[in-house]
Every structure is written in C-alpha cells, then in structure tokens.
Short mmCIF file of C-alpha atoms and ligand atoms in Angstrom, two decimals:
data_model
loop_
_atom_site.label_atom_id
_atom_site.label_comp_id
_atom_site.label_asym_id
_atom_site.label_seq_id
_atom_site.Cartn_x
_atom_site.Cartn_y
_atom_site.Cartn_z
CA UNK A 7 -15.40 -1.18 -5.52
CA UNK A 8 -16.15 -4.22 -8.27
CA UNK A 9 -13.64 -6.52 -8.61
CA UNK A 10 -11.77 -6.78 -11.85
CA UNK A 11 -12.58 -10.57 -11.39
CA UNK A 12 -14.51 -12.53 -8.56
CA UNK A 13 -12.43 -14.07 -6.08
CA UNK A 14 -13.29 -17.62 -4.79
CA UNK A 15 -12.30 -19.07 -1.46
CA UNK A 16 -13.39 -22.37 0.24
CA UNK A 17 -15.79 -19.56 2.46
CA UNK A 18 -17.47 -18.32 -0.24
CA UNK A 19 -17.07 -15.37 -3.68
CA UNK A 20 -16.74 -12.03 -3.16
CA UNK A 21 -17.57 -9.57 -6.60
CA UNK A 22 -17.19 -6.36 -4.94
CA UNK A 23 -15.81 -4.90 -1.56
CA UNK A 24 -16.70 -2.63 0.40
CA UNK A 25 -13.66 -0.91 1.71
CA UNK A 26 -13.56 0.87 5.65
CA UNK A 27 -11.05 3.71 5.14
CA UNK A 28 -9.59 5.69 8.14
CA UNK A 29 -8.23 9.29 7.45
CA UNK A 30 -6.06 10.65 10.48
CA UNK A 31 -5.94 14.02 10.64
CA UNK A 32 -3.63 16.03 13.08
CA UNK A 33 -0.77 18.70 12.98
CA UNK A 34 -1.59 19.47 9.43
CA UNK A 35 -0.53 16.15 8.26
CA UNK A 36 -3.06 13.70 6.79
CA UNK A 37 -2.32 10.33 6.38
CA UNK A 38 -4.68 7.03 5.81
CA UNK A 39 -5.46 3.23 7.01
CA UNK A 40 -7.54 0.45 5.23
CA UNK A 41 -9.27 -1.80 7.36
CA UNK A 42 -9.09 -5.18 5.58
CA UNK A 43 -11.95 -7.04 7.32
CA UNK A 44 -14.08 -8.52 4.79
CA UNK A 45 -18.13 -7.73 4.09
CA UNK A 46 -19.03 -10.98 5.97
CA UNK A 47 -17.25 -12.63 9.27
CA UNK A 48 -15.97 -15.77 6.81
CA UNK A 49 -11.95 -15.34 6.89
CA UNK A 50 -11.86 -14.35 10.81
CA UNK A 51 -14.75 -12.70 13.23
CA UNK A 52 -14.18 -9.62 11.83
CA UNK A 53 -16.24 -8.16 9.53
CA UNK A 54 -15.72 -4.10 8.12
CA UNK A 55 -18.93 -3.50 10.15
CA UNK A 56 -17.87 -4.83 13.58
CA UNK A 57 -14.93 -2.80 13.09
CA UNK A 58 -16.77 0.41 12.54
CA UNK A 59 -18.02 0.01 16.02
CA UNK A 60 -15.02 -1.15 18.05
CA UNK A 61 -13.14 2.34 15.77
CA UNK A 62 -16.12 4.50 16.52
CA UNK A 63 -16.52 3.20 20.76
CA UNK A 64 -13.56 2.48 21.95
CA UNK A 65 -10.12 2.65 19.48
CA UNK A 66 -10.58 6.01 18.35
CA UNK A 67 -11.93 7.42 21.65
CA UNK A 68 -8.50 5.65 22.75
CA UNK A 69 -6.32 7.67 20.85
CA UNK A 70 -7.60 10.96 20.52
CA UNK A 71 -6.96 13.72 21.70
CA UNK A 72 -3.34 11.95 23.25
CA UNK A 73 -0.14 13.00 22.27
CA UNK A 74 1.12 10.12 20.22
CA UNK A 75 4.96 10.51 18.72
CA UNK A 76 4.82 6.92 16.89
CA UNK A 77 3.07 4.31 15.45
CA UNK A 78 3.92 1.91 17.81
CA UNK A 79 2.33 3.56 20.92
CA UNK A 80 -0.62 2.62 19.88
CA UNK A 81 -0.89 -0.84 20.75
CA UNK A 82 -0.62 0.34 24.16
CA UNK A 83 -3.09 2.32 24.39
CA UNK A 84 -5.89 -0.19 22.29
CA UNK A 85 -4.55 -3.20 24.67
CA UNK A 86 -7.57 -3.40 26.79
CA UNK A 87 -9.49 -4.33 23.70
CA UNK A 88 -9.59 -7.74 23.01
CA UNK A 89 -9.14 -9.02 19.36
CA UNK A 90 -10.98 -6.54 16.98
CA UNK A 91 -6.99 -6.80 15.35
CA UNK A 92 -8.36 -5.33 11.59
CA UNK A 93 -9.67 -2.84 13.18
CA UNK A 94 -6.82 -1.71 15.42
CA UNK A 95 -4.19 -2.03 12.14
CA UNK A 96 -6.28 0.43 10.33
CA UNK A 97 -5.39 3.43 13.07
CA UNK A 98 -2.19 1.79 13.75
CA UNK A 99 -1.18 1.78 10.42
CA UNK A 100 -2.56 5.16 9.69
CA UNK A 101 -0.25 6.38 12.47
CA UNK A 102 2.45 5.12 11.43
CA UNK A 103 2.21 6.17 7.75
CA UNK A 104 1.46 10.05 9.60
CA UNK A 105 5.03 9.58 11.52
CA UNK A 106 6.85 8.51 8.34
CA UNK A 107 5.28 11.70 6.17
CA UNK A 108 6.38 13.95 9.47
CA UNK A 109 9.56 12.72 9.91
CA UNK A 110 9.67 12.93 5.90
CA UNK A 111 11.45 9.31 5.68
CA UNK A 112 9.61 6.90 3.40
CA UNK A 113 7.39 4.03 5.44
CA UNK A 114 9.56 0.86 4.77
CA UNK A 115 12.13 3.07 6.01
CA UNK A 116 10.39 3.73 9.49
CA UNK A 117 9.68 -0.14 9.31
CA UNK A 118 13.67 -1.24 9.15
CA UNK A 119 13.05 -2.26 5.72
CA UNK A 120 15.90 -2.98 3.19
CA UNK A 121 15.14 -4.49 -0.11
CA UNK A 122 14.00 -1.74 -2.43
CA UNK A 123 12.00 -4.46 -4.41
CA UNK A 124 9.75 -6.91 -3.34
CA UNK A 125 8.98 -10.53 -4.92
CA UNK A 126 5.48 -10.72 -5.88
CA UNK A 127 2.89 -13.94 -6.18
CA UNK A 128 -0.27 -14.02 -7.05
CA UNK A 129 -3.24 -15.35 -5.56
CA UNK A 130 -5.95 -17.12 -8.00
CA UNK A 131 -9.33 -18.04 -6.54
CA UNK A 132 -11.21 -21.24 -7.27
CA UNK A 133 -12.44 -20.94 -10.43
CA UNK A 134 -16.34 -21.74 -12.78
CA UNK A 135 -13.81 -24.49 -14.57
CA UNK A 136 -10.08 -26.30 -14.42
CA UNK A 137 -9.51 -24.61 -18.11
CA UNK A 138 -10.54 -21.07 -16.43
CA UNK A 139 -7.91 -21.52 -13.86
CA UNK A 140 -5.52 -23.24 -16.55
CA UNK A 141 -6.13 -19.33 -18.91
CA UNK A 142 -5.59 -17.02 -15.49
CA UNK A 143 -2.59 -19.08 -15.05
CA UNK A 144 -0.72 -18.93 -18.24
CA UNK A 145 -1.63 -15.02 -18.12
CA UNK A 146 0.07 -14.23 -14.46
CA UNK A 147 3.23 -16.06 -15.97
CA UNK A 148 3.18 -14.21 -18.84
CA UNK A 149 3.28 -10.65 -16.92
CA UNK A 150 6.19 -11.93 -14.91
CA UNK A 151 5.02 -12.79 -11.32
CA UNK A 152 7.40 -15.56 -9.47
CA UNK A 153 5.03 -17.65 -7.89
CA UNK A 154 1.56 -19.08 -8.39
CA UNK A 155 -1.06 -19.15 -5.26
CA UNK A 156 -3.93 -21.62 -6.23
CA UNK A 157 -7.17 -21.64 -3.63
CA UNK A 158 -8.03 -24.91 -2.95
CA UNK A 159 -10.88 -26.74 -0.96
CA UNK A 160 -12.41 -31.14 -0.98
CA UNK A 161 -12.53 -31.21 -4.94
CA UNK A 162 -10.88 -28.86 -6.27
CA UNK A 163 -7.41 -29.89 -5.39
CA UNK A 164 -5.71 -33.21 -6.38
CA UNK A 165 -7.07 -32.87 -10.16
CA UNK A 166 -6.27 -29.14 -10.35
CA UNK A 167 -2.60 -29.66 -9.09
CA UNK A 168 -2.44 -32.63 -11.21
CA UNK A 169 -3.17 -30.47 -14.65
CA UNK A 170 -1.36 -27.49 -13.64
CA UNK A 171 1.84 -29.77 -12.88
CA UNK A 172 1.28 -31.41 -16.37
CA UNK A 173 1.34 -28.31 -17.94
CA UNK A 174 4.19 -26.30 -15.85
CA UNK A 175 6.37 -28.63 -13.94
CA UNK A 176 8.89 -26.29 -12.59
CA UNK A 177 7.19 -22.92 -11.23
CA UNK A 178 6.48 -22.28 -7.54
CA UNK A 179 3.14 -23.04 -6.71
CA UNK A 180 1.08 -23.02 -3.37
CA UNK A 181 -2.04 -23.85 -2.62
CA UNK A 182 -4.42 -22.10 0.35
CA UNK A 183 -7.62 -23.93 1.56
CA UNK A 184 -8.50 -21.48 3.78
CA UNK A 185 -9.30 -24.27 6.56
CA UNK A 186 -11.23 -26.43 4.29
CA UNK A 187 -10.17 -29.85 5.56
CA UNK A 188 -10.54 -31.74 8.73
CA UNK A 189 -8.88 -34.77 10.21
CA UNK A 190 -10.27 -37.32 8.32
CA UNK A 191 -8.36 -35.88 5.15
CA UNK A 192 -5.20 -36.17 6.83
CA UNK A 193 -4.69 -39.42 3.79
CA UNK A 194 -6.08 -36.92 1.21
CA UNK A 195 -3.77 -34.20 2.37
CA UNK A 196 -0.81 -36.23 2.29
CA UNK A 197 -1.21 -36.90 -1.35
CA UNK A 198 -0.28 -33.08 -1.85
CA UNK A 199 3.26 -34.01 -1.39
CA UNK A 200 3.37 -35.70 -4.70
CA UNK A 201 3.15 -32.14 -6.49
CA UNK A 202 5.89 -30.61 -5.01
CA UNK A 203 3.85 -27.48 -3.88
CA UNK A 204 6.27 -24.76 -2.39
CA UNK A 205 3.59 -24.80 1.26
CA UNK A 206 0.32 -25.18 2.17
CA UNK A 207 -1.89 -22.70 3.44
CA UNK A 208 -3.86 -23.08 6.53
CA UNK A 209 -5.14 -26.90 5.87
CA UNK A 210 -7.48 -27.14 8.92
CA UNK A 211 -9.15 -24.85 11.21
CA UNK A 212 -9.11 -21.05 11.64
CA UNK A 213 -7.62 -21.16 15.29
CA UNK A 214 -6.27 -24.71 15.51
CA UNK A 215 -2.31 -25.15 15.88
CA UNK A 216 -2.39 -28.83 17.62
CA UNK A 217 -3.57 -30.41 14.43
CA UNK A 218 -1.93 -29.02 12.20
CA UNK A 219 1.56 -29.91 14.28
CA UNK A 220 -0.16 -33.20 13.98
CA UNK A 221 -0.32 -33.15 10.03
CA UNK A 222 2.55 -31.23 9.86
CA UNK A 223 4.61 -34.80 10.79
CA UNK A 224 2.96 -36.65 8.45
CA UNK A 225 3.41 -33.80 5.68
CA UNK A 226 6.90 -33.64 3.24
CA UNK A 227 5.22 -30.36 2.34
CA UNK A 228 5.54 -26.99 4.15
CA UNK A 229 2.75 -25.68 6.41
CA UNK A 230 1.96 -22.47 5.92
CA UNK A 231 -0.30 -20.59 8.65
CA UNK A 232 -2.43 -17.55 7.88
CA UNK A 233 -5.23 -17.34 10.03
CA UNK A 234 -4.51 -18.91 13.07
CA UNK A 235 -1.61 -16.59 13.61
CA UNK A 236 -2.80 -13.72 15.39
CA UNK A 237 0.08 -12.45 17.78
CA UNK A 238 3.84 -12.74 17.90
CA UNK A 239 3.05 -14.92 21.00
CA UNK A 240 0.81 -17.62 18.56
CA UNK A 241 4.16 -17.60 16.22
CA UNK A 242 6.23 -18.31 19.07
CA UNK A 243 3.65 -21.53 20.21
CA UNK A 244 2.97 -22.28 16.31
CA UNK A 245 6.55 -23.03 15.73
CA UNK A 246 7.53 -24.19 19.19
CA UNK A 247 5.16 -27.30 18.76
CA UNK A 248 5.54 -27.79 14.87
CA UNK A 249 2.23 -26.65 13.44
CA UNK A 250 4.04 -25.01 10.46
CA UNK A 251 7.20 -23.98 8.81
CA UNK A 252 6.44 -20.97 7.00
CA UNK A 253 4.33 -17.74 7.98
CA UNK A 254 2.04 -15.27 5.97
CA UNK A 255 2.17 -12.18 8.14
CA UNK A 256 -0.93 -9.87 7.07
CA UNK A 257 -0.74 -7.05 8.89
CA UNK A 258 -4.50 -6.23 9.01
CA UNK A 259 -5.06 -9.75 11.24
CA UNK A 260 -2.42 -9.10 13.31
CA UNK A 261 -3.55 -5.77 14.54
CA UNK A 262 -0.61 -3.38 13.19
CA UNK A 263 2.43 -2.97 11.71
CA UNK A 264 4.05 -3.27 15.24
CA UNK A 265 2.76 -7.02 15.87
CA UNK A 266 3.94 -7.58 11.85
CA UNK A 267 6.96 -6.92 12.67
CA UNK A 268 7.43 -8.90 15.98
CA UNK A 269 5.80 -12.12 13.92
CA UNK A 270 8.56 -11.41 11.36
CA UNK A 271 11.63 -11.17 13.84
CA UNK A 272 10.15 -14.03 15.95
CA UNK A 273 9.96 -16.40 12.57
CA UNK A 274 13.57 -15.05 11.60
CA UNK A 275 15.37 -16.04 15.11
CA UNK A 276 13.54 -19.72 14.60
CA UNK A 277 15.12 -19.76 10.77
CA UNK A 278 11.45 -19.68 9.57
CA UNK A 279 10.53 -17.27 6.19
CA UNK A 280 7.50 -14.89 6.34
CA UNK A 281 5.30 -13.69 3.45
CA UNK A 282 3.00 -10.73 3.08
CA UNK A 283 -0.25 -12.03 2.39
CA UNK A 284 -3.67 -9.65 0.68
CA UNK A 285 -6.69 -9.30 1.50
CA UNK A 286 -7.86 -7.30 -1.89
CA UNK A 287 -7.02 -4.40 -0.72
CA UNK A 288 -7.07 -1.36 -2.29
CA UNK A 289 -4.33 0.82 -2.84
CA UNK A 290 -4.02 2.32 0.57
CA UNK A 291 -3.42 -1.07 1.89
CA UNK A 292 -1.51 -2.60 -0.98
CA UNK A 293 0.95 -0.26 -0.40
CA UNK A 294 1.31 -0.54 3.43
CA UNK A 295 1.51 -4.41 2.38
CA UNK A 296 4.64 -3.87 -0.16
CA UNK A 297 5.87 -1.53 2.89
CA UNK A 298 6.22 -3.82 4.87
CA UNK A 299 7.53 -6.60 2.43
CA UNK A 300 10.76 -5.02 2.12
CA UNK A 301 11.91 -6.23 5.89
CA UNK A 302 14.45 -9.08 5.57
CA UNK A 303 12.69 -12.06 6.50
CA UNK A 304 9.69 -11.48 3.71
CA UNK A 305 11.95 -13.47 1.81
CA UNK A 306 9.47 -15.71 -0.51
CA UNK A 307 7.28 -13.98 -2.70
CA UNK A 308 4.19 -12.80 -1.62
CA UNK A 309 0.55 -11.95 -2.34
CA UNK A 310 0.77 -8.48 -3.28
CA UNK A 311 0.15 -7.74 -6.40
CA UNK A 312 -0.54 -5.05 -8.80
CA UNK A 313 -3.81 -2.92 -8.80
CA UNK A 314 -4.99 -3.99 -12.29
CA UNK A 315 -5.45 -7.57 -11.16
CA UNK A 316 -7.94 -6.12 -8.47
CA UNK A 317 -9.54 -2.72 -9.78
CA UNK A 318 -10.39 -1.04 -12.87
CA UNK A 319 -9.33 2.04 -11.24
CA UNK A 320 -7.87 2.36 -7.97
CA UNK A 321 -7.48 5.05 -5.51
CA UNK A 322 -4.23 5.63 -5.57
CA UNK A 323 -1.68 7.49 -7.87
CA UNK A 324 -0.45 6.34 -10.00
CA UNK A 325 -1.68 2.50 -9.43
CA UNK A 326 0.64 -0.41 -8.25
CA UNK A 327 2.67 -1.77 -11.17
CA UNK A 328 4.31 -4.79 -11.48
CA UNK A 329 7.66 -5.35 -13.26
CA UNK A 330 8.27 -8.11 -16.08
CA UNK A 331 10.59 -9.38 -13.61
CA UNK A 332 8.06 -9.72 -10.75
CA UNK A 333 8.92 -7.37 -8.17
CA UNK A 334 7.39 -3.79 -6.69
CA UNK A 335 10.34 -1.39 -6.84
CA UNK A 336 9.52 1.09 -3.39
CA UNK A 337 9.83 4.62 -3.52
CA UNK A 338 12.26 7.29 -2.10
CA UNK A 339 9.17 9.53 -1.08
CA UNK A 340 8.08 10.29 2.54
CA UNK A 341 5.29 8.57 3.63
CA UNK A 342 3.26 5.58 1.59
CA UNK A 343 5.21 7.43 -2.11
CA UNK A 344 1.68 7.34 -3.34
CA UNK A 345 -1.47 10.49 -4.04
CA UNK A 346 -4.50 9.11 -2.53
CA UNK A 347 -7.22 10.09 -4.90
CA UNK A 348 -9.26 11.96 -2.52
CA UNK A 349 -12.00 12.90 -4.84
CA UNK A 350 -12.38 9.57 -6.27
CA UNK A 351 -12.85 8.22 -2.76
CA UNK A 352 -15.51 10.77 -2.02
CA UNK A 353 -17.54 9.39 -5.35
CA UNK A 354 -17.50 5.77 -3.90
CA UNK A 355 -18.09 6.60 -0.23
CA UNK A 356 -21.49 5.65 0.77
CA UNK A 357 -21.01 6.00 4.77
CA UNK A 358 -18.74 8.66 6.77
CA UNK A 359 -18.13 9.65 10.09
CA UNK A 360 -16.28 12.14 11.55
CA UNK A 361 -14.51 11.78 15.09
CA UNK A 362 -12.91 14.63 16.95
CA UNK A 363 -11.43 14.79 20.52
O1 OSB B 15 -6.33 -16.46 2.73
O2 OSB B 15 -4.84 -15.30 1.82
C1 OSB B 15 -6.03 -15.50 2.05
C2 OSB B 15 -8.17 -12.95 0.16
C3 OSB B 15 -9.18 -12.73 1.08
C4 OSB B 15 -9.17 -13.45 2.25
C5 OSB B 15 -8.16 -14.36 2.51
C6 OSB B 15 -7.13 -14.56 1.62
C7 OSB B 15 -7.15 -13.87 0.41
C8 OSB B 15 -6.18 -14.05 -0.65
C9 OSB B 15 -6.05 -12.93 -1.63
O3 OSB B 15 -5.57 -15.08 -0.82
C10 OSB B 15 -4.71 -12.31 -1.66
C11 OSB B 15 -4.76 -11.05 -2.48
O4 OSB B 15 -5.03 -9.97 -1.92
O5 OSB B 15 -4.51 -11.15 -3.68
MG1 MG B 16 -4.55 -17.47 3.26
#
C-alpha cells in the first residue's frame, strides 16, 4: 500500500508498506490481525518477514486446532517463544477481535474500555525542508488534532523546535528520535527543555533503560519510552529506576492486547499516563489501536490518526475519520465496528498462505 506521504524517521523513509494480515477463521466467525513489523528490522528486530516464519513454524502450529475461549489464552500458549512480540499480537489480537464478534460486545468493550472517544495526535516525519514541516503542520491544526508529534534526530531538532515555537507557542508538541542520540548529547538534549515539549520519545537506545534514568535527572522534560518497553515487567523496571515518566503502549511491540493492557494498569498504579502509539497501520490495526485507546489511563492524546493521512484508500469501511474536535468516536457494533474490504485486500495481496490444524 503507497503512502499518502513518505514517512521519515532517524532509521530511515518508508513510501510504501507492505502489510502481513492474519485472517482467523473458526466456528463460522472470521475475524482479522495486522502484524505491524516494518519491511526492514530498523524500529525493533522484527521485520513482517521474520514474522511470517515464527506465524507459519511455531505460533500458529501453537494455537490450532486448541480450544481457545479468549484472547488472552494465548499468551500462554506462544510463551515458549521468545520475543517475535509483532508477530504474536497479530493472532492475539485476531483472537480477541473473534471473542468480541462471538460474544457480540464491541472490542473496547472486551478490553474494559470506557471513553467512547479517543484524543488523537499526529505523528509528522522528518521532512525534504523546515517550511515542509512548517505547511504539514499548520494543516493537522487546521483539521482539529490536539497534539503535534515532530520526528527528530542530530540536526533536525533545536532549529525545527525553535521555528515551530515561534510560530505556535501554545500547542502540545512532542518530539520522537527514535534512539538517535547517545551520551555525548546529554548537553544537546538538555537544551530541549527550553521549548516546553509535552515528552520526549525514546532519546537513546532501542533497549537501554539505565541511560535514559541517567538523562532523565538531568531532563525538566518528560521521557517518553517506546521501544525499549517490551513487557509489563520492563514498565515495572523502567519506572522503578526513573528512565521515563510517560509510556507509548503499541500493542504490536508488546505482543498483544493482553501485555497492552498490563503496561497500562502497571503505569496507572505508579501515577504514570500511557499513549497509543502507530505504526502506519492500516485499518485493521488502526482500529485495534483506537480499541484499545479508550482504557482509562490512555489519557494524552495519541498517534492514531485518521486513514486519509496514511492511504488513499484503505481497507476498511468506511475509513477512520477524525472529528474537528480531535477525537475517534468508537462504535456500538460487535467486534472491530468496521467491514474489512475483503476484495480490496485480495487485489493488493501478493503472498498467501493458508494454515489448517
Ligand atoms: O516511533 O512511534 C514511532 C512509525 C513507524 C515506526 C515507529 C514509529 C512510527 C510513528 C508513526 O511515529 C505513528 C503513526 O502511525 O502515525
Ligand atoms: Mg516512537
């Protein structure tokens, strides 16, 4: 699927993505997963081809053919895995939309939720120039969403913040470096604080929580992890030793809507809010993501965002919409609330397999 717009991160540009699907099929009920590992191992060691083989060997060998009454028996039964998380959320998550349509209760239902709109941000990539970023900007305002998500990386940070700030002094804005800086800009780091940014995302390395606890002292400004929390049990060590303040729960890199949920109950008993972070996904998981953004804790706005800012079309009916007010309202439906447009799927589809017990 092309991107509506490339999308720039300190690990590189994606244009396109190539989306791994899973379609569980049982009982007559159908229901779906996206696997949001990316085309190349840059964000974490996943990529959507090392999760076709840990689905096809050993998760979906794992699972069928076992009577399975809820989403959340499957991390049981995938434990013996290590990692391979993406991978893992895709069935999980496809279970657990199957139990919601079967028990005909919408999915943020089955997931405790409770708001019945969601905050949204946006998420802007680096872009070709300052005035680029300055236009994509002024346009996200202008449709209504709450808070601004710049990416950031070594020079293309203190000047961007600097115009953006000149130009819009008040709105919430973040910036994510996607683990672009190392200890040595500790000094350049701390010179964020002058722009009153509402966090920052995931400063240094991918699995690193000592330094950041380090930076995190030396920091006015909120430390947001993404990457390097993986488990409830990182949240629990992230915040016990200071390495961040806020948390962007994704539930593709935490292996489920089950972990999700721990990670946002964990970061609620500490007094710590939780985002939903994207991963340009498509519908399928755009809508899990608002799903689970209506639990309590997802209290600051987060990166999910309507389908127009991703796709030209997108494979779900009718497409993600965002109010002038910035929010996703959820549906009353069973299951995801959404038609997954099977036969548009089936056009893009350029690999399939089938598994049976
Ligand atoms: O770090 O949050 C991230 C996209 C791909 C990989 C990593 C990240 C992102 C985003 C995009 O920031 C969020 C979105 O889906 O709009
Ligand atoms: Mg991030």
């Amino acid at each position: 699927m092309p991107l509506v717009h490339f999308f720039e991160t300190s690990f590189g540009r994606t244009t396109q993505r190539r989306i791994l699907l899973i379609k569980a099929q049982f009982d007559g009920i159908s229901s779906w997963g996206e696997c949001v590992a990316g085309e190349h191992p840059y964000y974490s060691e996943e990529s959507i081809d090392t999760a076709w083989y840990a689905i096809e060997k050993e998760l979906a060998p794992a699972i069928l053919g076992k009577n399975i009454e809820q989403g959340t028996e499957c991390q049981a039964h995938f434990a013996r895995v290590r990692g391979h998380r993406m991978a893992k959320a895709a069935l999980e998550n496809a279970l657990w939309d199957a139990e919601a349509t079967a028990k005909r209760i919408p999915l943020w239902r089955l997931l405790g939720g409770q708001r019945k709109e969601i905050p949204c941000g946006v998420s802007i990539g680096i872009q070709d120039s300052p005035e680029q970023l300055l236009d994509k900007i002024a346009a996200e305002l202008d449709a209504g969403y709450q808070r601004i998500k710049v990416k950031c990386k070594p020079g293309w940070d203190l000047e961007i913040f600097k115009r953006i700030r000149a130009r819009w002094p008040d709105i919430l804005l973040s910036c994510d470096a996607n683990s672009a800086y190392r200890i040595e800009d500790f000094p350049l780091l701390q010179e964020f604080d002058q722009f009153n940014l509402l966090m920052i995302e995931q400063p240094l390395w991918h699995d690193d929580f000592y330094f950041h606890s380090r930076l995190q002292k030396v920091l006015r400004t909120r430390i947001c992890l993404d990457e390097a929390i993986r488990t409830a049990r990182d949240a629990r060590a992230a915040i016990d030793l200071g390495s961040c303040k806020i948390i962007n729960v994704k539930v593709g890199r935490v292996g489920g809507f089950s972990e999700a949920r721990e990670i946002h109950d964990v970061a609620q008993q500490h007094g710590l809010p939780v985002w939903c972070g994207g991963m340009l996904e498509s519908g399928i998981g755009r809508m899990h993501n608002v799903a689970l953004s209506t639990l309590p804790n997802f209290s600051m706005p987060g990166d999910v965002s309507a389908s127009s800012r991703y796709w030209k079309e997108d494979i779900i009916e009718p497409a993600v919409e965002v109010s002038k007010k910035g929010t996703i309202s959820v549906k009353d439906e069973p299951g995801m609330g959404y038609t997954v447009r099977e036969d548009l799927i089936e056009k893009l589809t350029v690999r399939q397999l089938t598994l049976k017990m």
